[in-house]
Coordinates of C-alpha atoms in Angstrom, one line a residue:
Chain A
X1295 CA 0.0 0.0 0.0
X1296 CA 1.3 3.7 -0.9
X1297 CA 0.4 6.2 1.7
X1298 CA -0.3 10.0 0.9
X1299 CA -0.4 12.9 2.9
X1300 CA -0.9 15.4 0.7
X1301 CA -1.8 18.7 2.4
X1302 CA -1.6 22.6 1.0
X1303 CA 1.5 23.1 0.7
X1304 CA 3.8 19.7 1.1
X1305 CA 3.3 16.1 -0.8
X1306 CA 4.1 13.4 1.5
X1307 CA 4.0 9.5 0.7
X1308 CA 5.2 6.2 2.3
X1309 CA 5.4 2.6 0.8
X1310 CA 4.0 0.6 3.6
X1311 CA 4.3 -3.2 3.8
X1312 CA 1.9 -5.6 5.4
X1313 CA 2.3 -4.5 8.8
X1314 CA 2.3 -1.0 8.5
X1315 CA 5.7 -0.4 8.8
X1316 CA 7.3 2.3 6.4
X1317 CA 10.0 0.5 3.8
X1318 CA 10.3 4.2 2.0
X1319 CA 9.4 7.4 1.8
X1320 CA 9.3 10.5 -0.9
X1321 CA 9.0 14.2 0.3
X1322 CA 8.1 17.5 -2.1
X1323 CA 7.0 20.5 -2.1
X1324 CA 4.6 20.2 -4.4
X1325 CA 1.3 20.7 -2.3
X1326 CA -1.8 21.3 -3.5
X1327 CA -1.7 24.7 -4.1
X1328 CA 1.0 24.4 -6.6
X1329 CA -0.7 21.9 -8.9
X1330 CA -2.7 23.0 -12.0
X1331 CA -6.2 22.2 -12.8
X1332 CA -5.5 18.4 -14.3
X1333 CA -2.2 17.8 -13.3
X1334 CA -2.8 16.0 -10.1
X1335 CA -2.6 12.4 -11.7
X1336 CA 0.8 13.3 -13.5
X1337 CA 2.4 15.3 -10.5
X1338 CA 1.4 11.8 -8.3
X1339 CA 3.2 9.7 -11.3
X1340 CA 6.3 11.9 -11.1
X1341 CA 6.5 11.6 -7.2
X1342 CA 6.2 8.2 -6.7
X1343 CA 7.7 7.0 -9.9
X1344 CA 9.0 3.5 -9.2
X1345 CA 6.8 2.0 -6.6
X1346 CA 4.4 -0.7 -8.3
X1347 CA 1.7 -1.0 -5.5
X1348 CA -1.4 -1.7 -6.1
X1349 CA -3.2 0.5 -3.7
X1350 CA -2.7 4.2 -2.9
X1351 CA -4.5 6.2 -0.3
X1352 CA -4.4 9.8 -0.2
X1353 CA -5.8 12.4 2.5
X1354 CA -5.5 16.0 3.5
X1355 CA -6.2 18.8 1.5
X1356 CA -6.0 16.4 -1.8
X1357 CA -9.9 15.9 -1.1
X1358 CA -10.6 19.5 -0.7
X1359 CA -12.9 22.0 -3.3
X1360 CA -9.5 23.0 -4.8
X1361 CA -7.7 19.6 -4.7
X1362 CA -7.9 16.1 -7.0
X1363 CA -11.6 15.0 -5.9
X1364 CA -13.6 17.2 -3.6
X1365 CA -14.9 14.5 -1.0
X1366 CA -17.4 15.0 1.2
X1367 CA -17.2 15.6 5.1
X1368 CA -18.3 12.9 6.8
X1369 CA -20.1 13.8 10.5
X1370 CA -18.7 13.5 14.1
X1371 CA -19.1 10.9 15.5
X1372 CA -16.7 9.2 13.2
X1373 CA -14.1 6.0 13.6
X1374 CA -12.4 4.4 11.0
X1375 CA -15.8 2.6 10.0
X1376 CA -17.6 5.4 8.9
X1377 CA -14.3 7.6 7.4
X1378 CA -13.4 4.1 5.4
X1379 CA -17.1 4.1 3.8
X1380 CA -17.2 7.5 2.8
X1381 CA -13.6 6.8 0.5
X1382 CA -13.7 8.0 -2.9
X1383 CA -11.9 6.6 -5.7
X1384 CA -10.2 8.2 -8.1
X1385 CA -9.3 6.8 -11.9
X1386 CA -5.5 6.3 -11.7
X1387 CA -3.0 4.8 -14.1
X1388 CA -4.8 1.8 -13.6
X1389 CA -5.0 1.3 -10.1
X1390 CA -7.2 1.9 -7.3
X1391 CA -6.2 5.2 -5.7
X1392 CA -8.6 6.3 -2.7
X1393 CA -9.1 9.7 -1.6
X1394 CA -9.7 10.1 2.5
X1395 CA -12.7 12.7 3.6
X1396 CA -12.5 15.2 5.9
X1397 CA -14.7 15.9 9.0
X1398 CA -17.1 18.0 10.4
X1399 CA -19.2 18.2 13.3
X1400 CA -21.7 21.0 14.7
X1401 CA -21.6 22.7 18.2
X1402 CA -24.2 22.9 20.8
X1403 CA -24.9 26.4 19.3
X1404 CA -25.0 25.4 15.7
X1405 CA -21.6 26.5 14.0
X1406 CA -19.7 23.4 12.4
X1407 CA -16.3 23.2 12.2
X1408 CA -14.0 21.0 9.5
X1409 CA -10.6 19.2 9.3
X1410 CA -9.6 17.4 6.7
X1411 CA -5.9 15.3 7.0
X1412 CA -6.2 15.3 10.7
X1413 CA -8.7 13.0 11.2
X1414 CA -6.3 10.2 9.2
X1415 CA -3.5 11.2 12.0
X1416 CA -5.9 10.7 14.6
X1417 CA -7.2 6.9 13.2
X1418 CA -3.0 6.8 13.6
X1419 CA -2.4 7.5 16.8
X1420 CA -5.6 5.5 18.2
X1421 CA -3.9 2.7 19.7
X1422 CA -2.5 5.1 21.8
X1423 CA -5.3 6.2 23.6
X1424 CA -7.4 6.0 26.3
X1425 CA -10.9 5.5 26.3
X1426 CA -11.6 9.3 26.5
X1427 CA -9.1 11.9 25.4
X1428 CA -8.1 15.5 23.9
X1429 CA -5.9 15.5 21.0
X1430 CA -4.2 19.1 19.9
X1431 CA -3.1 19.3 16.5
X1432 CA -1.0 22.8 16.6
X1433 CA -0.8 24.4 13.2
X1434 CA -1.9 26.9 11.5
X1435 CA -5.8 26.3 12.3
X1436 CA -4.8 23.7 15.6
X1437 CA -7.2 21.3 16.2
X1438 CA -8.6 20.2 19.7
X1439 CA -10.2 16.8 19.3
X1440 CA -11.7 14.8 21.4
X1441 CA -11.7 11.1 20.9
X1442 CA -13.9 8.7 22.6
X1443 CA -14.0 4.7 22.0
X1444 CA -12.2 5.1 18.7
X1445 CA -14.3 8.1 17.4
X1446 CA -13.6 11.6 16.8
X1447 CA -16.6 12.5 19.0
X1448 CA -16.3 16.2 18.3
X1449 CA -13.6 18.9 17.6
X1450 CA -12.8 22.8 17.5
X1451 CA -10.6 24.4 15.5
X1452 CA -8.0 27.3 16.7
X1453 CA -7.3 30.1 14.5
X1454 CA -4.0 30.6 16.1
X1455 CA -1.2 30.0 13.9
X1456 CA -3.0 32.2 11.3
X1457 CA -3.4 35.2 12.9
X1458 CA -0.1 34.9 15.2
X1459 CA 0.8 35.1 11.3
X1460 CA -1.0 37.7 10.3
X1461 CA -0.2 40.1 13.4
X1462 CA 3.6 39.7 13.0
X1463 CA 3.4 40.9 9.0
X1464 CA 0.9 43.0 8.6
X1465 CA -0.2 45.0 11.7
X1466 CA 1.2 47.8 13.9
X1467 CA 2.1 44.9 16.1
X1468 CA 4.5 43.8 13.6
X1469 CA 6.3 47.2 12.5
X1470 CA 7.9 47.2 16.2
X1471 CA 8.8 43.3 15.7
X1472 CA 12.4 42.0 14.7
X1473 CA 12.9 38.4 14.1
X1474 CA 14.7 36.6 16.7
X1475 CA 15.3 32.9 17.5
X1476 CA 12.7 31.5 20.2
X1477 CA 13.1 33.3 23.6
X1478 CA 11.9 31.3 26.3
X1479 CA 10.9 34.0 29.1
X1480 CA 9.3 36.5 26.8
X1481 CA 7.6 33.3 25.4
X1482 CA 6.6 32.5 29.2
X1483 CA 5.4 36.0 30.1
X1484 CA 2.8 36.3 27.1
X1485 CA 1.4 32.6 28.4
X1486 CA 1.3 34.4 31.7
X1487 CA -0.2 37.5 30.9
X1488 CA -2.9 35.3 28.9
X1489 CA -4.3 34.3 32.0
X1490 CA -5.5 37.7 33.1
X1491 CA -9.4 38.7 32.4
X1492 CA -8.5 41.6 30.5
X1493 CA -9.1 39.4 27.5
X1494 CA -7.2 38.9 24.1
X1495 CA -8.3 41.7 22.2
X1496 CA -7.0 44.0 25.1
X1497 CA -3.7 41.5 26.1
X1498 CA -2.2 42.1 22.2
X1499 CA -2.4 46.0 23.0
X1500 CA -0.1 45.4 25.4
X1501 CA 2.9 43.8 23.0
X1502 CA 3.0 47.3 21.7
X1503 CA 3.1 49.0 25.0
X1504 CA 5.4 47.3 26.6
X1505 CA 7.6 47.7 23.2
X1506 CA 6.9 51.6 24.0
X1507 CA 8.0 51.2 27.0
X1508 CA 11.3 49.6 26.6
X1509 CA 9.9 46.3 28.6
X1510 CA 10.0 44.1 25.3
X1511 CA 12.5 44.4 22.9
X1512 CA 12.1 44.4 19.4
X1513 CA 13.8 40.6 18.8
X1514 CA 11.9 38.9 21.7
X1515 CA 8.2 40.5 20.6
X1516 CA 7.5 37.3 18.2
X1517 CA 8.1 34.9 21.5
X1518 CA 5.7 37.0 23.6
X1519 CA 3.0 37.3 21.2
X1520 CA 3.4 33.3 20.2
X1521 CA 2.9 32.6 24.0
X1522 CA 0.1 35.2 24.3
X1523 CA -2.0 33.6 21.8
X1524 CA -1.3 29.8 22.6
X1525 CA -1.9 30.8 26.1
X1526 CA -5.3 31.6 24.9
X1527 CA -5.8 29.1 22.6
X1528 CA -4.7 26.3 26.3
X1529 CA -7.7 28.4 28.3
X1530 CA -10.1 28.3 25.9
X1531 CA -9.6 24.4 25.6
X1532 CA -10.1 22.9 29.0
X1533 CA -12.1 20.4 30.9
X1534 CA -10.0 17.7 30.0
X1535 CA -7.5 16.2 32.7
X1536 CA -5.1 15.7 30.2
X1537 CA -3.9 16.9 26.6
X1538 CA -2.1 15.0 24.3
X1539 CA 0.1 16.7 21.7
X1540 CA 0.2 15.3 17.8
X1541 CA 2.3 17.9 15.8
X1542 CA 6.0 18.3 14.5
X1543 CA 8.4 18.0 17.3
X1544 CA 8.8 21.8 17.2
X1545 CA 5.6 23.1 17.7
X1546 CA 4.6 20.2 20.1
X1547 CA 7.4 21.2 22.4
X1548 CA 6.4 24.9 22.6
X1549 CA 2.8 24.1 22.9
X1550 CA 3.6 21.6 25.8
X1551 CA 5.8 24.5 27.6
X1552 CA 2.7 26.3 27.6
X1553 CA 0.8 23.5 28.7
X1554 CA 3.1 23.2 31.8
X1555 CA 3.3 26.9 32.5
X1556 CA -0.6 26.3 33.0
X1557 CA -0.2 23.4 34.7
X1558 CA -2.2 21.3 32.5
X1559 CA -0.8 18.2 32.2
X1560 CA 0.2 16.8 28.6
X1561 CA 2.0 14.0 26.3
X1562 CA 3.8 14.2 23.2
X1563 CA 2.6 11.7 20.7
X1564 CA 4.1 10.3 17.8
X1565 CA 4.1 12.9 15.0
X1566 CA 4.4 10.4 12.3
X1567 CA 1.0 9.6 12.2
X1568 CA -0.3 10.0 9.0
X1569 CA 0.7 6.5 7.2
X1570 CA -0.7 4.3 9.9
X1571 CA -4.1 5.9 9.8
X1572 CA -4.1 5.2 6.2
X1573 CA -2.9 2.2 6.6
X1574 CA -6.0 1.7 9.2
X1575 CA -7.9 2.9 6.2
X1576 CA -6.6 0.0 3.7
X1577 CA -7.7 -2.5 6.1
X1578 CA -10.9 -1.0 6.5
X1579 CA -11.6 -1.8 2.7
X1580 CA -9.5 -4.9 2.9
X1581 CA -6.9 -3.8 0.6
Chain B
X11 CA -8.5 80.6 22.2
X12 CA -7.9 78.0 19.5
X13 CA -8.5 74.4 20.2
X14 CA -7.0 71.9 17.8
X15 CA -7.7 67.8 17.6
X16 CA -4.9 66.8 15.7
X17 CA -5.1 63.2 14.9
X18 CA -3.2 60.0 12.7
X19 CA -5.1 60.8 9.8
X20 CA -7.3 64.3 10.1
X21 CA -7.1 67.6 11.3
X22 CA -9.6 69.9 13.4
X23 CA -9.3 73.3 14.8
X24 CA -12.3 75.2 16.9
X25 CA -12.5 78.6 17.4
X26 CA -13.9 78.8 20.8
X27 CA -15.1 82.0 22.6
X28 CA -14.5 83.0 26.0
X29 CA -17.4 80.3 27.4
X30 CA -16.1 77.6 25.5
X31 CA -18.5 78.1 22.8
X32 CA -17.5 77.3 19.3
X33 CA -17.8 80.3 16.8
X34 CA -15.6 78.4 14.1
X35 CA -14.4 74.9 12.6
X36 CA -11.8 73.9 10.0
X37 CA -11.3 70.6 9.1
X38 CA -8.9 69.1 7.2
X39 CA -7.2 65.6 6.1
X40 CA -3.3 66.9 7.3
X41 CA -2.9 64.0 9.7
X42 CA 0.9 64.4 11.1
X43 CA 1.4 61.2 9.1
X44 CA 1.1 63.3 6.2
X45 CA 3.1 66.2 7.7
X46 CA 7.0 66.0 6.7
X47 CA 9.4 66.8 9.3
X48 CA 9.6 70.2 10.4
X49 CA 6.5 71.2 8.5
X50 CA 4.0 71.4 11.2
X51 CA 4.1 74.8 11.9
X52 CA 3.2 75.7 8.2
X53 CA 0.9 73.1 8.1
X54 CA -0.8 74.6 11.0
X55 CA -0.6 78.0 9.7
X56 CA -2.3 77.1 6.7
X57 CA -4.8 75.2 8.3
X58 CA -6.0 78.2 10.6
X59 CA -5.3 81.1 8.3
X60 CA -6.7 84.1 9.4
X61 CA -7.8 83.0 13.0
X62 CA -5.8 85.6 15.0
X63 CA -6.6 84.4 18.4
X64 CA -3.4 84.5 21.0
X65 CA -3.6 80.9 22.5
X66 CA -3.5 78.0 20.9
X67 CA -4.2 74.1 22.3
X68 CA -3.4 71.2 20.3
X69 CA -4.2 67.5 21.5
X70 CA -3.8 64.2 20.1
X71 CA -1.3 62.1 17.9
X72 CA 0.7 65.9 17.3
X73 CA 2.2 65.1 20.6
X74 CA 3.8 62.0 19.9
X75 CA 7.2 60.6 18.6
X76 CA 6.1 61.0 15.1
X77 CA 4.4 64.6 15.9
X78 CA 5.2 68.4 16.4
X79 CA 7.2 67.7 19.8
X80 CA 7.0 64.4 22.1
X81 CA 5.5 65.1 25.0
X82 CA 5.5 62.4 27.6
X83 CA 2.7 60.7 29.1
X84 CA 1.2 62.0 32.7
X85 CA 0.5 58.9 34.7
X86 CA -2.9 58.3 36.2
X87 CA -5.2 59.2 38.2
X88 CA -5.0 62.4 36.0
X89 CA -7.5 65.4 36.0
X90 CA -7.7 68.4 34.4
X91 CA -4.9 69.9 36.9
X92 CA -2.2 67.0 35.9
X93 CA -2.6 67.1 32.6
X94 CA -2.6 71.2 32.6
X95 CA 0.8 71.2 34.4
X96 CA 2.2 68.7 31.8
X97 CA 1.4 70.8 28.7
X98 CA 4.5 72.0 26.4
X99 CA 4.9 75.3 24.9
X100 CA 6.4 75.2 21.2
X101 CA 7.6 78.4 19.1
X102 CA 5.0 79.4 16.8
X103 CA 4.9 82.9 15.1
X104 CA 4.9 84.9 18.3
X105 CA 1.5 83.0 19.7
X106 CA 1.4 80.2 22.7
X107 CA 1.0 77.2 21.1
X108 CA 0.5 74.4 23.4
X109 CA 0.8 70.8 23.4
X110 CA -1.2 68.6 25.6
X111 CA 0.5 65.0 26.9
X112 CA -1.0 62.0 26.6
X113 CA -2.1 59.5 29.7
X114 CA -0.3 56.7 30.4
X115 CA -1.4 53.6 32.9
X116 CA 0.0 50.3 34.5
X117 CA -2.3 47.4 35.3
X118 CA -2.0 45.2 38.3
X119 CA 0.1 42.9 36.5
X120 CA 2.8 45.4 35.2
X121 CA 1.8 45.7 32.0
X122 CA 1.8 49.3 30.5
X123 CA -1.1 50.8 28.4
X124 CA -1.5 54.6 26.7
X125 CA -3.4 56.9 25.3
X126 CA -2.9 60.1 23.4
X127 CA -5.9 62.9 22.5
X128 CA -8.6 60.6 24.5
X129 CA -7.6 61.8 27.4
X130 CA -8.9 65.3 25.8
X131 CA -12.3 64.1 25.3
X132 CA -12.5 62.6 28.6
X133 CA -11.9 66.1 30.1
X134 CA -14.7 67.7 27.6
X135 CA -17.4 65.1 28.7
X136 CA -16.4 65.4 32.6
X137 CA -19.6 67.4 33.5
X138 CA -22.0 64.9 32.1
X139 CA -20.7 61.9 34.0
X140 CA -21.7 59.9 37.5
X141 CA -19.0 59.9 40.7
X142 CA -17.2 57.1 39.3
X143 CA -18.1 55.6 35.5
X144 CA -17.0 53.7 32.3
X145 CA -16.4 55.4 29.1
X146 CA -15.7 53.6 26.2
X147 CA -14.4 55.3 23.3
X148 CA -14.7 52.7 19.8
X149 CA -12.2 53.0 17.5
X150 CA -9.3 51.5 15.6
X151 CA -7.2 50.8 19.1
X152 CA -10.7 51.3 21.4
X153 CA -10.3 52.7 25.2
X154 CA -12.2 51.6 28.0
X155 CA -12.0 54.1 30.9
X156 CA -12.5 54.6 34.3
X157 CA -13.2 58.2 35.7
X158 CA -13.4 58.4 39.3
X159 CA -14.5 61.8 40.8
X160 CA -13.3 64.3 38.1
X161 CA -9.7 62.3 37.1
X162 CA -8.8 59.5 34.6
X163 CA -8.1 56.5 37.3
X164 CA -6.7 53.8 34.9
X165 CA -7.8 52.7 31.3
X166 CA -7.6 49.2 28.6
X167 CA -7.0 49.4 25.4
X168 CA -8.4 46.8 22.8
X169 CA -7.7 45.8 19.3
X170 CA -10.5 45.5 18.0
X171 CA -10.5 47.5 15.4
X172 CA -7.4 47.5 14.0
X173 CA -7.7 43.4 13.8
X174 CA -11.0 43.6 12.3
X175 CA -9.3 45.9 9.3
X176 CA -6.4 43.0 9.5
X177 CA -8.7 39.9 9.1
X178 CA -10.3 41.6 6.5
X179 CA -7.9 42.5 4.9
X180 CA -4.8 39.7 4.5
X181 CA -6.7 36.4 6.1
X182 CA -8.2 33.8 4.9
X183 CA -11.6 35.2 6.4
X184 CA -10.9 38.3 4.4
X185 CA -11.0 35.9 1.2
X186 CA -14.3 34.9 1.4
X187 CA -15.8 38.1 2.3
X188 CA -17.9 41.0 0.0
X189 CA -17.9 44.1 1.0
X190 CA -21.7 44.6 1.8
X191 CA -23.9 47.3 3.9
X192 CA -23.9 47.0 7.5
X193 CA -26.4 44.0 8.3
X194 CA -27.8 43.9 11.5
X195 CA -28.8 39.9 11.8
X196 CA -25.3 38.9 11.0
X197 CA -24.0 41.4 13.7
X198 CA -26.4 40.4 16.3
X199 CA -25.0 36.6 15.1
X200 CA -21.8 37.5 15.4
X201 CA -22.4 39.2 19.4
X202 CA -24.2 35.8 20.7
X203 CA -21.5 34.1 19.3
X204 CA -19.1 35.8 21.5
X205 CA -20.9 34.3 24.0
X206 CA -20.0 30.9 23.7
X207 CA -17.3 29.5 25.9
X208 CA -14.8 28.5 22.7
X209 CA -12.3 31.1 23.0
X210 CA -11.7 34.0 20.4
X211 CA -9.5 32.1 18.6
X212 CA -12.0 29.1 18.0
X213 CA -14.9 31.7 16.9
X214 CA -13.0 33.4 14.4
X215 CA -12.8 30.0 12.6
X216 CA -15.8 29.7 12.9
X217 CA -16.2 32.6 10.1
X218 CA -14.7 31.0 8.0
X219 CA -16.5 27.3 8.5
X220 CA -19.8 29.1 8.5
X221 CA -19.6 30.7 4.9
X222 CA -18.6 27.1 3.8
X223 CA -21.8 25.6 4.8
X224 CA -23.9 28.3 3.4
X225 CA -24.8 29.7 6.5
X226 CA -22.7 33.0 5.8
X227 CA -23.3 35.0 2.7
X228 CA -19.9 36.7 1.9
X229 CA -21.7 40.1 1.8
X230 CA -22.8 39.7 5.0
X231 CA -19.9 37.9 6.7
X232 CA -17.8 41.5 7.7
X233 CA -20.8 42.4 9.8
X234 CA -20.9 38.8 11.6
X235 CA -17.0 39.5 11.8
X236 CA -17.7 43.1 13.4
X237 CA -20.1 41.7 16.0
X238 CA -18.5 38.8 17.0
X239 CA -15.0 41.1 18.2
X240 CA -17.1 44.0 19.7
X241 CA -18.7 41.2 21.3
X242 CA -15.6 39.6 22.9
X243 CA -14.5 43.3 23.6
X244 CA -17.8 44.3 25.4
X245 CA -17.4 41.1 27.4
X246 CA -13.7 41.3 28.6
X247 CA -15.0 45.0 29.8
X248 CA -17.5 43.8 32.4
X249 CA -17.6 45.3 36.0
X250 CA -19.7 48.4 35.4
X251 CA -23.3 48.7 35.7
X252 CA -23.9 51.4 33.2
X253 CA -21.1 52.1 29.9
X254 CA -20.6 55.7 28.3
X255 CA -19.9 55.5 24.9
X256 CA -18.0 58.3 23.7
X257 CA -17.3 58.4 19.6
X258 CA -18.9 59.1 16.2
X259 CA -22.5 58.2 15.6
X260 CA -21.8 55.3 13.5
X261 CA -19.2 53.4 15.9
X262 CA -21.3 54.6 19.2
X263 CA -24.5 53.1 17.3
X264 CA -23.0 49.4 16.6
X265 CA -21.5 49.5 19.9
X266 CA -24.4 50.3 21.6
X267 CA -26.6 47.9 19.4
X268 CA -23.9 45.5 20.8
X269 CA -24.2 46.4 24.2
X270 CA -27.7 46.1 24.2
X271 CA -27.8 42.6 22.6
X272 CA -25.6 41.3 26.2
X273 CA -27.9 43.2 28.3
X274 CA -25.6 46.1 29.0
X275 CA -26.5 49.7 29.9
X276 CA -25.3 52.3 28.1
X277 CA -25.9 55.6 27.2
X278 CA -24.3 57.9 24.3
X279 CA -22.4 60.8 25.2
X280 CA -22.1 64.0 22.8
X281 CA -18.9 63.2 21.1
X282 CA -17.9 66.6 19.8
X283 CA -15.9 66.5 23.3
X284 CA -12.3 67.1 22.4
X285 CA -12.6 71.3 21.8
X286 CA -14.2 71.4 25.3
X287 CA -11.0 69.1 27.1
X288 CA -8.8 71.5 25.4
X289 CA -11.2 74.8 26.4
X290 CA -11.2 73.1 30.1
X291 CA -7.2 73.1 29.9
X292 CA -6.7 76.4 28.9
X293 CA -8.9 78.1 31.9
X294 CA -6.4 75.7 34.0
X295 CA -3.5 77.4 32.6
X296 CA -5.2 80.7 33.1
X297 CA -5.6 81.4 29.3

């Protein structure tokens, strides 16, 4: 089975033998955004030119509006039973090549939410996990899902990375803002700040007054803000005894600083996470 | 005596008889970012040709870094008298030309906040307020004061503005939006919405999620986007029984619509204040 995580901006895929386990693996840049209309079968061909297999599963952002096949969400609550069903295959060089749906579920007040790629990490990392349990997916739009029995029973999505983004580049924020490496006190005293009532709206006010004021300099104002807003994102997420953490080493570490600055307890799981929900996935269809 | 509001972005100068009555108004778009350096006293003697008057005022963004002359911030509580006996004289054509400071506050966690030229309409509105009150003044970087028995006794600022403008402008919210007219069931969305326990961060997604499943028209999305951050803004500024809302008919309006929609008191103050601060500062300085 070839495995394909094939998001916005990267191309992943893994040759997986009967087990699961990974025998290779091809990286590119070529993401979705850079493919043109029609091209999607011959950019596959040219990055995974070689391997024979007779199955290939795809999911992320392939299965989106402006990807290969725009497949349908399927609805929380959803296992590897109800993703698997809702596959879509895709005519490919003569073989069957499956395209994973994304989810979405709808809040006690009515607003759904969507992911699409994540859910495949979760069906990875399943084994993993207790009956009931929180999984963040930092990122751009982090996700906060909570998994029950083997289901993604619901989730909300962060808007974090985007506008921590955003502020840095194109706002007054930004203008005072040099780039720095990662400090960790600045970093430390936005997650501390976050925890005052003054609320976010006033709390990024602040990065530029204490610039003003000489309390924040200009290198070390990207750490603060990145720990005021994940700060946030950590309060807004609670009621769970326990988070555990499913992104690139990188970003996993800083959110689990935060995490312990709060003192909410949380794990680091195994980032690679993608191929063995897919491989989940093959099963499912007995491939 | 002349009173000038001397902004970012606009200029206004008042002509103000010996009761503080205004007998004239000029208005024009010379913001001091438009003013090169060292050009501020022609600009201003261009702008209030043939107003002979011996005593001039000026409040507002002219007295900052990027102004006429820095002058620094008076710390609160500030009334009338402190801010008076902080005012800076410049050289202009053989007239007093004065320069008020702006206010500057720290909250109980250390964390500095400022304002310049509010602090001006605070003192013109003084009169019409309670003992002790909270006047919020809407705006790109919005204030949220509290005036205690005639003096400024500490303030928040909030982004709101300035990151709706940012969302709007460079997110991927901003992508799926139409500029539309102002509408009022996507606003009072928007407000609710704020309500919900999910965090900022997790509600601004929800823009975006919303407009995919049809439930968001893109002309109508900036209003839900408008309501939902006044919303979180009205909300972090809790604590008062009654709100003043101090700023132009348009912003005072959907702030008040806002406040009314959590159940909030408020009540719009007249928000020509700022020639009436600077009237009220010149009788302090004896002119």
């Amino acid at each position: 089975v070839i495995a394909v995580d094939w998001g916005t901006s990267s191309f992943r895929a893994y040759r997986l033998d009967g087990s699961g386990a990974i025998l290779d693996k091809r990286e590119s840049r070529e993401g979705i955004l850079s493919v043109a209309a029609g091209q999607f079968p011959a950019v596959l061909e040219r990055n995974i030119a070689g391997w024979d297999d007779a199955s290939i599963l795809m999911s992320g952002m392939v299965g989106s509006r402006q990807g290969w096949l725009e497949v349908p969400y399927v609805q929380c609550p959803a296992g590897a039973g109800t993703i698997a069903s809702a596959l879509r295959k895709v005519p490919w060089a003569g073989r069957a090549a499956w395209i994973v749906p994304g989810v979405s579920c709808i809040d006690e007040t009515g607003v759904p939410d969507v992911m699409r790629g994540e859910e495949t990490q979760i069906l990875g990392v399943l084994d993993g996990l207790p009956g009931e349990s929180l999984v963040c997916l930092p990122g751009t739009h982090s996700k906060w899902v909570t998994v029950r029995e083997g289901r993604i029973a619901g989730f909300r999505t962060h808007f974090t990375g985007e506008l921590f983004a955003l502020l840095k580049e194109h706002s007054l924020l930004g203008r005072m803002m040099q780039e720095g490496t990662h400090d960790e006190r600045a970093f430390a005293e936005g997650v501390e700040r976050s925890a005052d009532d003054g609320g976010l709206l006033h709390h990024l006010f602040g990065v530029r007054t204490r610039g003003l004021f000489g309390e924040l300099a200009a290198d070390k104002a990207p750490s603060y803000l990145s720990g005021l807003l994940i700060g946030h994102e950590l309060r807004s997420a609670t009621g769970a005894p326990r988070v555990h953490l499913l992104g690139s080493r990188e970003l996993a570490t800083v959110y689990g600083r935060a995490a312990g600055l709060l003192g909410m307890p949380c794990e680091l799981l195994d980032p690679h996470a993608a191929p063995l929900g897919l491989f989940r996935l093959a099963r499912e269809i007995g491939l």
